[in-house]
Coordinates of C-alpha atoms (C1' of nucleotides) in Angstrom, one line a residue:
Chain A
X1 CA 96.1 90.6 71.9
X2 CA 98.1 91.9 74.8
X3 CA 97.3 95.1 76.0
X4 CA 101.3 96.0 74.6
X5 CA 104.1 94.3 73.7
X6 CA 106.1 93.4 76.7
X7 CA 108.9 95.2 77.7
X8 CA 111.3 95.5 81.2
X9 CA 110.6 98.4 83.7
X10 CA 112.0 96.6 86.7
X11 CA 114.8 99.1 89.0
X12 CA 118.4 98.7 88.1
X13 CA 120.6 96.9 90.9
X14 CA 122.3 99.8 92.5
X15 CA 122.8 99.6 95.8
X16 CA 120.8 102.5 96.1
X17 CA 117.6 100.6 94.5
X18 CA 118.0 97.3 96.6
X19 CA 118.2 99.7 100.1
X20 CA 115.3 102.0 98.2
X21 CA 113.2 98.4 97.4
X22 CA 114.1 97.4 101.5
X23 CA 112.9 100.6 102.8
X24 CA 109.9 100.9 101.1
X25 CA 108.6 97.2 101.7
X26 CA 109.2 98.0 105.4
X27 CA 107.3 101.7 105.1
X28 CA 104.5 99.8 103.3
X29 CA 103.9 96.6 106.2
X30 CA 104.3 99.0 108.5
X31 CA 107.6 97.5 109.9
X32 CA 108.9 101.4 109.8
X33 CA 105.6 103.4 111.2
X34 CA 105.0 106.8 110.0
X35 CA 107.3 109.2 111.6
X36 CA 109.8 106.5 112.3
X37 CA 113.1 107.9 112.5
X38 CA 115.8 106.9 109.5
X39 CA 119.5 107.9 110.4
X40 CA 121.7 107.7 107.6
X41 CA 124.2 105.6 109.8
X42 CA 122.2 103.5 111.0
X43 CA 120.7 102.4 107.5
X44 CA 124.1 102.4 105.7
X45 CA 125.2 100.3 109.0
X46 CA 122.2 98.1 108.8
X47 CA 122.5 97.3 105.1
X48 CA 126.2 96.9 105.2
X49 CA 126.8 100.3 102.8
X50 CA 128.3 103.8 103.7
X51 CA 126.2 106.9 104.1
X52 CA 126.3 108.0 101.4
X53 CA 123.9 105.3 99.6
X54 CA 122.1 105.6 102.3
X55 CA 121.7 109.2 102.1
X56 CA 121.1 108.6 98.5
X57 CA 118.2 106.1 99.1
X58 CA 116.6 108.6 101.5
X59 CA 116.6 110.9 98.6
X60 CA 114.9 108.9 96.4
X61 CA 112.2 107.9 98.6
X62 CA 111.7 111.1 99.5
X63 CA 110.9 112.5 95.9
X64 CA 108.4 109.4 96.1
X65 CA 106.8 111.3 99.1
X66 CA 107.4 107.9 101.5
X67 CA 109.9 109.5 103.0
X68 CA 110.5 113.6 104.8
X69 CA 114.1 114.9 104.6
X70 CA 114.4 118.3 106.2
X71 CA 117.7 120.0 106.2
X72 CA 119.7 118.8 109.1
X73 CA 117.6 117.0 110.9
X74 CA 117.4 113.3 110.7
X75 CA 115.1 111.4 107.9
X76 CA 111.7 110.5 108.8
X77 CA 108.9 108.0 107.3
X78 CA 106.0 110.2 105.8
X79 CA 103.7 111.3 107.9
X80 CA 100.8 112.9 105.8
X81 CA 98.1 114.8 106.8
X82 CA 94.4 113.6 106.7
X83 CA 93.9 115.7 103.7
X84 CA 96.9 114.3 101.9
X85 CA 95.6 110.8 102.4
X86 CA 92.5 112.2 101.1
X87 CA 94.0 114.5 97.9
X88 CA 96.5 110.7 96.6
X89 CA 93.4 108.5 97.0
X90 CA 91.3 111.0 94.5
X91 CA 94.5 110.9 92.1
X92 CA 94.6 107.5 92.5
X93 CA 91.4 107.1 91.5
X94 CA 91.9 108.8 88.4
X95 CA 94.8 107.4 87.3
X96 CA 93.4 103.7 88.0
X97 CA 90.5 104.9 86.0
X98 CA 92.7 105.5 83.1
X99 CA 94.5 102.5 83.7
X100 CA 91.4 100.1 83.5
X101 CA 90.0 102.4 80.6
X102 CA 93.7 101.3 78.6
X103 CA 93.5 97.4 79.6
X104 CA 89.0 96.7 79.2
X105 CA 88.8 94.5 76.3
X106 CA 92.8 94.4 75.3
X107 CA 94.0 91.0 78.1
X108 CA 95.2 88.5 77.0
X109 CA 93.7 84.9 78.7
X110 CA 97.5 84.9 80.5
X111 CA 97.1 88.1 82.1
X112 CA 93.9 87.5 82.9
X113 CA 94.5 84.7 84.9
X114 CA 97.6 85.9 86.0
X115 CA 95.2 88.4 88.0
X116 CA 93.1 85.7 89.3
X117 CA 95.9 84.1 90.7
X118 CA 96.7 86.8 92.2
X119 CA 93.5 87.4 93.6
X120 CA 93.5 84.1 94.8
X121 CA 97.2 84.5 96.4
X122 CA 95.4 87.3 98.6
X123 CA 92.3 85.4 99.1
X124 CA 94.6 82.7 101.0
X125 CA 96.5 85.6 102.9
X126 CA 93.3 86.7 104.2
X127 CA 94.0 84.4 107.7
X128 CA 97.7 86.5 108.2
X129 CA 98.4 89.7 109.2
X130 CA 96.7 93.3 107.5
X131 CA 100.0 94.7 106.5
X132 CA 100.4 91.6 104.2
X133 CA 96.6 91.6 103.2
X134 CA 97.0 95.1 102.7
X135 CA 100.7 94.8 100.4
X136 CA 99.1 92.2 98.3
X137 CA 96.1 94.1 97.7
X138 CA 98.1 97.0 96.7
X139 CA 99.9 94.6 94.5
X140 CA 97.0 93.6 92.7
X141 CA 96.8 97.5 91.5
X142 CA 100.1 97.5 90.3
X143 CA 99.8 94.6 88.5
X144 CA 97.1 96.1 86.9
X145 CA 99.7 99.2 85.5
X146 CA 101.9 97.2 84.5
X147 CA 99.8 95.3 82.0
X148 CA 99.4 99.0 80.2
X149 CA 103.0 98.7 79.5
X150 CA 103.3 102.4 80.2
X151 CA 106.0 102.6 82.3
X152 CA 105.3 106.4 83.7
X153 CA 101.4 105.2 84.4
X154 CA 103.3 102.5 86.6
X155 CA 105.3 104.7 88.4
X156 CA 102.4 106.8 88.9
X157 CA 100.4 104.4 90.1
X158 CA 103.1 102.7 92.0
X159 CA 103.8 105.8 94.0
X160 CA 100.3 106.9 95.0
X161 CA 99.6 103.4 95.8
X162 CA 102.2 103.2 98.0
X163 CA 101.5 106.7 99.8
X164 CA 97.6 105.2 99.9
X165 CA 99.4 101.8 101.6
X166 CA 101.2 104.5 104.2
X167 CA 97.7 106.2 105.0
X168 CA 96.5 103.3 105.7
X169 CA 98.6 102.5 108.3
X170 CA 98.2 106.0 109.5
X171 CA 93.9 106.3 110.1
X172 CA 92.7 103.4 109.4
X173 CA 90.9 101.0 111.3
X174 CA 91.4 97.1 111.2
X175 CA 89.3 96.5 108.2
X176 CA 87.8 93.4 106.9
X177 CA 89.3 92.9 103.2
X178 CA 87.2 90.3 102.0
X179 CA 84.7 92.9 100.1
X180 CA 88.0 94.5 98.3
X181 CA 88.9 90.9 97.6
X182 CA 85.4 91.1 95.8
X183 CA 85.5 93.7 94.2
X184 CA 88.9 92.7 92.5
X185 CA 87.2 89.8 91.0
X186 CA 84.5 91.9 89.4
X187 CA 87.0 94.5 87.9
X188 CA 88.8 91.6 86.3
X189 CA 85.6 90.0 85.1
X190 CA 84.4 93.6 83.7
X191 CA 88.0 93.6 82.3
X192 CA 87.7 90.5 80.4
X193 CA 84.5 91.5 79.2
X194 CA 85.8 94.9 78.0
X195 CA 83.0 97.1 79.5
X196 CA 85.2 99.8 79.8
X197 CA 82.7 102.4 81.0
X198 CA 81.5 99.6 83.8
X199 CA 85.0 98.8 85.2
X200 CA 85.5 102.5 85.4
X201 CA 83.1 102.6 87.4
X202 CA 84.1 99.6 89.6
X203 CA 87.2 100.8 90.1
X204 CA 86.4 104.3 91.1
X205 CA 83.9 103.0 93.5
X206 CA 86.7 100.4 94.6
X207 CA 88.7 102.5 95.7
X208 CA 86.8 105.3 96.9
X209 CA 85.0 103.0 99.6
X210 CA 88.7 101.8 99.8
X211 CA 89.3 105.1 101.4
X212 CA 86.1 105.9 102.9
X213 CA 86.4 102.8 105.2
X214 CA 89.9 103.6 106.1
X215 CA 89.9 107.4 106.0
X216 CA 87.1 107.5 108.6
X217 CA 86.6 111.2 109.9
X218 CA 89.1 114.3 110.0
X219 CA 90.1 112.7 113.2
X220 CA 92.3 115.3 114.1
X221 CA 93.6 113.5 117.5
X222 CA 94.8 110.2 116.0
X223 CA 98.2 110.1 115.0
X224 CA 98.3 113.9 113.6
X225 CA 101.3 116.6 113.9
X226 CA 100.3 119.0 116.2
X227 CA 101.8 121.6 113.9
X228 CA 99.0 120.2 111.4
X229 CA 96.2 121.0 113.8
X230 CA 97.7 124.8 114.3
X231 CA 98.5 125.3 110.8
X232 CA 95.2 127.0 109.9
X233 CA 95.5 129.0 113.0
X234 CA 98.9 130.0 112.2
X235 CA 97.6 131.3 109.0
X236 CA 95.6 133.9 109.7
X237 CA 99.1 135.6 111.2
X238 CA 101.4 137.1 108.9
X239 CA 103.8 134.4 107.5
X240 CA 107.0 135.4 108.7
X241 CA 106.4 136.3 113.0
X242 CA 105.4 132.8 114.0
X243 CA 103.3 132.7 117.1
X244 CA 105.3 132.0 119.9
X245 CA 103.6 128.9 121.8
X246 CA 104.9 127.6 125.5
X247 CA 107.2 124.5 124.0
X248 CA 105.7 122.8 121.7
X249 CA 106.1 119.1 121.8
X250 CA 106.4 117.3 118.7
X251 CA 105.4 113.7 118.7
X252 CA 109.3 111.5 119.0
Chain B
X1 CA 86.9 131.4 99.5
X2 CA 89.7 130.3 98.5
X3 CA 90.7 126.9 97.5
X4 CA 92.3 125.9 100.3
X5 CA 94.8 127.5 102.9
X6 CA 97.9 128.6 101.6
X7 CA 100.9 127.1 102.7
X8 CA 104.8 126.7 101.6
X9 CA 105.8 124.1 99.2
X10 CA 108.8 125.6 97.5
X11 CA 111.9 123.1 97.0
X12 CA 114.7 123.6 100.2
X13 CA 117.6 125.2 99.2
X14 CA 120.2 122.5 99.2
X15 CA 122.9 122.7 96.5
X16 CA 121.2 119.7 95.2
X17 CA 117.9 121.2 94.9
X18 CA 119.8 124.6 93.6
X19 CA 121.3 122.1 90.7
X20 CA 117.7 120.0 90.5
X21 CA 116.0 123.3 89.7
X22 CA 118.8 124.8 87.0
X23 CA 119.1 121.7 84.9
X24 CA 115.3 120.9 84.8
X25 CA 114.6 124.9 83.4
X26 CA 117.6 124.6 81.0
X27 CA 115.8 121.1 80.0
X28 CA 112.3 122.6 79.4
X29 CA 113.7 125.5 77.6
X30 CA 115.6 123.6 75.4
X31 CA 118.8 124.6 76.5
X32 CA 119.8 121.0 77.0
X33 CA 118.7 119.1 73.9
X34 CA 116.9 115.4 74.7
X35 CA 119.9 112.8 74.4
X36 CA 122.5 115.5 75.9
X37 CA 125.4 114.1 77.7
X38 CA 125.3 115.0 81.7
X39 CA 129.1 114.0 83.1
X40 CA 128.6 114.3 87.1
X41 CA 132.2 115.6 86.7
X42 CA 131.7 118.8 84.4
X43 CA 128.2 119.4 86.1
X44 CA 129.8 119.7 89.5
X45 CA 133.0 122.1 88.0
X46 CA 130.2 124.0 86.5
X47 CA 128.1 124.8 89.5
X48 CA 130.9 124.9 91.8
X49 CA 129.9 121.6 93.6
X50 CA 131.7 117.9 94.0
X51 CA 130.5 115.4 92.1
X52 CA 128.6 114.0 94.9
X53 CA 126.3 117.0 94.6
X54 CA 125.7 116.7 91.5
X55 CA 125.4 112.9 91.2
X56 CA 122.6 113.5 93.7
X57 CA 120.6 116.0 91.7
X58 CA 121.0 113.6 88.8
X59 CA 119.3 111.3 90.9
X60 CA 116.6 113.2 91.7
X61 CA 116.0 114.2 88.2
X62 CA 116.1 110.5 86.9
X63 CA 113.3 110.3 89.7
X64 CA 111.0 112.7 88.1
X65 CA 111.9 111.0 84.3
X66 CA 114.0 114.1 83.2
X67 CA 117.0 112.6 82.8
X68 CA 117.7 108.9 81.9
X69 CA 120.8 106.7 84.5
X70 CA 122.2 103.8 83.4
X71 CA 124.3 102.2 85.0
X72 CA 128.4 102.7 84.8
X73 CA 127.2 105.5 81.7
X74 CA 127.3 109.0 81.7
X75 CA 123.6 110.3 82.1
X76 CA 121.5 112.0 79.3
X77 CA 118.4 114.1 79.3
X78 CA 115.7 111.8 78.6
X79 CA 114.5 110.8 74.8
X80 CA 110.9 110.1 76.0
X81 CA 109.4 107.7 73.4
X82 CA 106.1 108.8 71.0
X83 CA 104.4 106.2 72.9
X84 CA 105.5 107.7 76.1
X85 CA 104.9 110.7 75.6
X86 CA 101.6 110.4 74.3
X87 CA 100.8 108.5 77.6
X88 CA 102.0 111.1 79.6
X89 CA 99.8 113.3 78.0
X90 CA 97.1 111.4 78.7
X91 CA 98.1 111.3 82.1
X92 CA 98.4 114.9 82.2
X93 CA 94.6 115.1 80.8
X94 CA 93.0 112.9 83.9
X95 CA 95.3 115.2 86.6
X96 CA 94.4 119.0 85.3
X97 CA 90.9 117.5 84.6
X98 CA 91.1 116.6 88.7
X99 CA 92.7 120.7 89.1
X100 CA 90.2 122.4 87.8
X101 CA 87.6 120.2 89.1
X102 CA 88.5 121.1 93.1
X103 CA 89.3 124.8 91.6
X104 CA 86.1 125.1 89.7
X105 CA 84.1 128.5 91.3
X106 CA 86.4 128.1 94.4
X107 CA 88.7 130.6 93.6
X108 CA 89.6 133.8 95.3
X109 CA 89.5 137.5 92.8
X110 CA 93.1 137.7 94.1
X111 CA 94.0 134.4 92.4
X112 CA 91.7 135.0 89.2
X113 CA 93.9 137.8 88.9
X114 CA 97.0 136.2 89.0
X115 CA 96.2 134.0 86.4
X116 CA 94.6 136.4 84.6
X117 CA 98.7 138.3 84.7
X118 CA 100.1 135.0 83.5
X119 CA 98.5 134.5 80.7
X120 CA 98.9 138.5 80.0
X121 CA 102.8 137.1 80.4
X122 CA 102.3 134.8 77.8
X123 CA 100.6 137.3 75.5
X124 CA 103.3 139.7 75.7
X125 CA 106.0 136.8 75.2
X126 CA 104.5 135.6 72.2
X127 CA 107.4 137.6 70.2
X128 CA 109.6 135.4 71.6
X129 CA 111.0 132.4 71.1
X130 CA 109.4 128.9 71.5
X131 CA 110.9 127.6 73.6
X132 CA 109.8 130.6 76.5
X133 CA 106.6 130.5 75.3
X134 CA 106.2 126.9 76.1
X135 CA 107.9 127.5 79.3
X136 CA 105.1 130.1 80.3
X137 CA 102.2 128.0 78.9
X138 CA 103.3 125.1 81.0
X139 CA 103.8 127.3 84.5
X140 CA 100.5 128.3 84.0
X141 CA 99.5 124.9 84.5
X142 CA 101.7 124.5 87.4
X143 CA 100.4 127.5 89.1
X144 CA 96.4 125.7 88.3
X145 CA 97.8 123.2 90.1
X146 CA 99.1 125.0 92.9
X147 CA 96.1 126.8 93.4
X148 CA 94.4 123.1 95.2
X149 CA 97.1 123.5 97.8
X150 CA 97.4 120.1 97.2
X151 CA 101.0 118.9 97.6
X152 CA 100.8 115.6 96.0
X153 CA 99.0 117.2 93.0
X154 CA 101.1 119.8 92.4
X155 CA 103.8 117.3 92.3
X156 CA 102.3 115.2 90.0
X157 CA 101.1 117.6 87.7
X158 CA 104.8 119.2 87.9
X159 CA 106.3 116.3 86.8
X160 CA 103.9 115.3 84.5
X161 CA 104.3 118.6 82.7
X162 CA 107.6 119.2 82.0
X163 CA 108.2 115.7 81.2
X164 CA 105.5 117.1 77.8
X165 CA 107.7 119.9 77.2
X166 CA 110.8 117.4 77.2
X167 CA 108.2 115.7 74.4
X168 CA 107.2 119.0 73.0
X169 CA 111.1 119.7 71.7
X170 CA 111.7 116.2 70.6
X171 CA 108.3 116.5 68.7
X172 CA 107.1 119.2 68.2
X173 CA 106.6 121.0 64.4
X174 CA 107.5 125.2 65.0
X175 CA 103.8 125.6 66.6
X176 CA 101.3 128.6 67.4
X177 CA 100.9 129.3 70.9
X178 CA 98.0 131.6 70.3
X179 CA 95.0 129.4 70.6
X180 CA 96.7 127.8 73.6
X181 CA 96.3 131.4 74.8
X182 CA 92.9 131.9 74.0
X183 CA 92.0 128.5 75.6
X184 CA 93.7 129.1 78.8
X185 CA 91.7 132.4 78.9
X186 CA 88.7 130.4 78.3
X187 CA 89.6 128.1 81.0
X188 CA 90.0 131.1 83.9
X189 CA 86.8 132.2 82.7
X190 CA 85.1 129.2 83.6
X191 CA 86.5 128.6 86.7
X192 CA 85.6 131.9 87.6
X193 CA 81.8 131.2 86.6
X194 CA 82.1 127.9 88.5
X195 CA 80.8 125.1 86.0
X196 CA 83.1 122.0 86.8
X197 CA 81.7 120.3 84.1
X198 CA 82.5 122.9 81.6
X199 CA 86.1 123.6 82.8
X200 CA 86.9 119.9 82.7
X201 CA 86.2 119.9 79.0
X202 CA 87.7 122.8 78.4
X203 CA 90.6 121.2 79.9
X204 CA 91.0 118.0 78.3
X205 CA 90.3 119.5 74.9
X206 CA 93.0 122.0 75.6
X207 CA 95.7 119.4 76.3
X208 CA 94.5 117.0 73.6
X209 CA 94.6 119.6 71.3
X210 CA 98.0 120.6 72.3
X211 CA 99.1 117.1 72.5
X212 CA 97.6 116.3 69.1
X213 CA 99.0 119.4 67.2
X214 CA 102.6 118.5 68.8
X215 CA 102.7 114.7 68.7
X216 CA 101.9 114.8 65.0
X217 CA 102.3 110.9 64.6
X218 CA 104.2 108.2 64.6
X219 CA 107.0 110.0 63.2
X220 CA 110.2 107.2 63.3
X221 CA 112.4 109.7 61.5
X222 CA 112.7 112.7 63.7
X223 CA 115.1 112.7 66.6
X224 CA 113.8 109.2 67.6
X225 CA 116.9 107.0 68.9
X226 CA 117.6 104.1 66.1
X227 CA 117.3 101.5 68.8
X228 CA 113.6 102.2 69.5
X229 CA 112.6 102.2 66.0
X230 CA 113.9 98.8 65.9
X231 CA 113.1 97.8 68.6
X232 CA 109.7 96.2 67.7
X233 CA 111.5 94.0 64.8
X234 CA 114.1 93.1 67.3
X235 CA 111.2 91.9 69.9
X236 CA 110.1 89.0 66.8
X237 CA 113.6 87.6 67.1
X238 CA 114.2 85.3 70.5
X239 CA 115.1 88.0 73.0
X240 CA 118.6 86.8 74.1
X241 CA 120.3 86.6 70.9
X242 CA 120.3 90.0 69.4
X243 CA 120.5 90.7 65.8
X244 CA 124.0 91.3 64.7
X245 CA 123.8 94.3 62.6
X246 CA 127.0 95.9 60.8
X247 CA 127.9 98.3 63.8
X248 CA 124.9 100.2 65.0
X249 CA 125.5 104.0 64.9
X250 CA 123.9 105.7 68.0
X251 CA 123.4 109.2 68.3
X252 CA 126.1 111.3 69.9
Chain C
dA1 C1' 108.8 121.7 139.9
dG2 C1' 109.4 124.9 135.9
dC3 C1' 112.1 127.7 132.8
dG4 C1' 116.4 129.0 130.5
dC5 C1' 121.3 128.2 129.5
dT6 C1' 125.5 125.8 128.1
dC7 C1' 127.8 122.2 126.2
dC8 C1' 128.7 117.8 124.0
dA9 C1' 127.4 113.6 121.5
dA10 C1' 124.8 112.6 117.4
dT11 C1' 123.9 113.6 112.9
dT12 C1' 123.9 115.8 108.6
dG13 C1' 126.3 118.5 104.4
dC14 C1' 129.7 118.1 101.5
dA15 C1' 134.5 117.2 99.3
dT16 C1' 137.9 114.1 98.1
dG17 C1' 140.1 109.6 97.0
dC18 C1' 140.4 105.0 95.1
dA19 C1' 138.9 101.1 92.4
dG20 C1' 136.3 99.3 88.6
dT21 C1' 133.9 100.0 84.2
dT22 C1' 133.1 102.1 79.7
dT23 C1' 134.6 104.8 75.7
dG24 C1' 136.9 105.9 71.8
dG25 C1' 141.1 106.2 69.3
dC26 C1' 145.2 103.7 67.6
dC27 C1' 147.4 99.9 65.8
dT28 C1' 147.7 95.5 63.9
dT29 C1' 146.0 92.3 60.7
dC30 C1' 143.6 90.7 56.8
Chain D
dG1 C1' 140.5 100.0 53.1
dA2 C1' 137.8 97.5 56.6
dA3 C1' 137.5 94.6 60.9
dG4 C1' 139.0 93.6 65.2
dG5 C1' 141.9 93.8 69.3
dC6 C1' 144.4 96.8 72.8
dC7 C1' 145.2 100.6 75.7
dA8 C1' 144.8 105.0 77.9
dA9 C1' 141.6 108.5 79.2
dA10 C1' 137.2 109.5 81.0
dC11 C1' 133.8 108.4 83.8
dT12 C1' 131.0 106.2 87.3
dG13 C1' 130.3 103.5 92.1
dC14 C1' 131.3 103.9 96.4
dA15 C1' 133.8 104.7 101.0
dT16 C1' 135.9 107.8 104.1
dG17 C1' 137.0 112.2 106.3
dC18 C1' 136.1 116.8 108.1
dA19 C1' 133.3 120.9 109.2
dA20 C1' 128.8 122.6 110.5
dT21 C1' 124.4 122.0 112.7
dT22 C1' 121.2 120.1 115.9
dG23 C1' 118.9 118.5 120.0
dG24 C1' 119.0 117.0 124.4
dA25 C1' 121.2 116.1 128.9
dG26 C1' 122.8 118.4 132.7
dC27 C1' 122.9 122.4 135.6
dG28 C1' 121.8 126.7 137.8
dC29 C1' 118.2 130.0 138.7
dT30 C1' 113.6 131.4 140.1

DNA sequence: AGCGCTCCAATTGCATGCAGTTTGGCCTTC
DNA sequence: GAAGGCCAAACTGCATGCAATTGGAGCGCT
């Protein structure tokens, strides 16, 4: 029997969810880098809407933590900390846990091989580029919450996912994909088997090597906010008389 | 030590956040029943904002699963299904599980304290009615989360929370909120001694105690929206043609 | 050069206006 | 009296316009 009936959780077709579907699929291959500015002219320009969707979209991103909207200033991709890459991979890993815990035993033969396919579809990418290695990999996961049919595990997973996908981007190194490719192929196997215990413990260790081989080290001069560096500094000083430093310059 | 550094996540202060923040507290306290009408137009005239504003906030809202958007129709607070809610409480269980975990015997006296004066609140509230009592019981989970200085998880288990109190009014028999009391007590006291292991328990049995005393069952009578309840004779017919019935009356 | 100042283009925050869609009542018809 | 069609009011989807804020270029001073 399948996992649950079926049922649609796909976005509506606002023009705020086609620009919102755009934006992040360029966030997530890295066509927009972290920090990359987002004008709301520009994108309403770009995607033949007026600023106000656009400004909508940003918003909408930005309560999906892809995107950093600070009053007045213009809209930037996310940029998170090391330690925020490192707090969404351990949610992650709990709510994939809890996904795979829902689906061991309950596939259908369709689903399953709809994941093999899958698997396969990122076994051929494996010769392209990483950012599409990486999407499909991170498509794989989502695939995975959708066969709960629970549409706020989805969403869950969906976001953190995408915010691992961003990280990525962010710290890691080129990495090879072909034991995640692996490891994929064992979680379905476990799946179809219904060990539920065991492909718990696939997928934590899945993804925790995940982000052990692309989180490599606090690395604090790669790519980080200065700000972030000084923050613990600026704690120890009493919150509101900032320390006044000789013009600080903020990465572009 | 303490958990982590402190740092600011409060929400800006944009009129849209202003809005976010009023309509999600009159939703957890009730004030706003599930299904409630939100016209962008009357919202706006009532906090003194266009309907841009508050078309926004709705936005946002819909984003954190408080309020459902369709499109063309006016907006409604959201009438979470059983099934939904008991998956976000299951949800909720694997992220305050992953709280207390990173809090477990890392906590400062300061912050033992002020948990210890929240659930003092929640003592002294108990005359009260339900729905602030519930309020209180979920903000203590909010501040847990809080504690791990973990953006992402604070988020997360924000969301995740109040969507249960949406769940909690739809559900919910008049309950007791003394053993709730009692448990979160237990809960402090274990965090304080440090056993991660314990407090995790504690923790999961708390919610799935709270869950299971609230989501009583499978009730299809009670507040559930007539279209759901048919919904799963409606999947057995093909799923274009709907089943003409004599003039479905939804609730208004 | 390096630092501080002023001013203007770029950009956001928000309200309003118009067009298209839905809703719910009324009227006709059976 | 019930079913169905019609129409106005209500409401949403979206673009545009205006005021306020920002940040960076240019300029003078040390």
């Amino acid at each position: 029997m399948a996992a649950r009936a079926s049922s649609k959780t796909s976005e509506s077709s606002d023009k705020v969810s086609v620009i919102c579907r755009a934006l992040r699929r360029a966030i997530i291959e890295q066509a927009l880098e972290p920090g990359a500015k987002l004008p709301e002219d520009a994108l309403g320009e770009r995607f033949g809407v007026s600023r106000t969707i656009a400004r909508h979209a940003l918003g909408q991103l930005a309560a999906e933590g892809l995107v950093e909207l600070r009053r007045n200033r213009i809209a930037v991709v996310a940029t998170p900390s090391w330690q925020e890459a490192r707090d969404a991979f351990d949610i992650r890993i709990e709510l994939e846990r809890l996904v795979v815990r829902q689906l061991a035993g309950k596939l259908t033969k369709a689903q399953i091989a709809e994941l093999n396919a899958h698997v396969d579809a990122e076994d051929r990418a494996r010769g392209g580029t990483d950012a599409v290695s990486i999407r499909l990999a991170t498509e794989f996961h989502i695939l995975l919450a959708h066969m709960t049919n629970s549409p706020i595990l989805v969403r869950y997973v969906s976001e953190v996912a995408y915010r691992c996908c961003l990280t990525l981007s962010l710290y890691s190194r080129p990495h090879s994909t072909e034991c995640a490719i692996n490891e994929h192929r064992a979680i379905i196997a476990a799946l179809a088997k219904g060990d539920a215990a065991k492909v718990m413990e696939l997928m934590h260790h899945h993804l925790d090597s995940v982000a052990n081989r692309a989180l490599v080290a606090p690395t604090p001069q790669r790519g980080r906010d200065l700000l972030d560096i000084l923050a613990p500094y600026a704690d120890e000083v009493t919150s509101n008389r900032v320390v006044k430093l000789p013009k600080i310059a903020r990465r572009g």
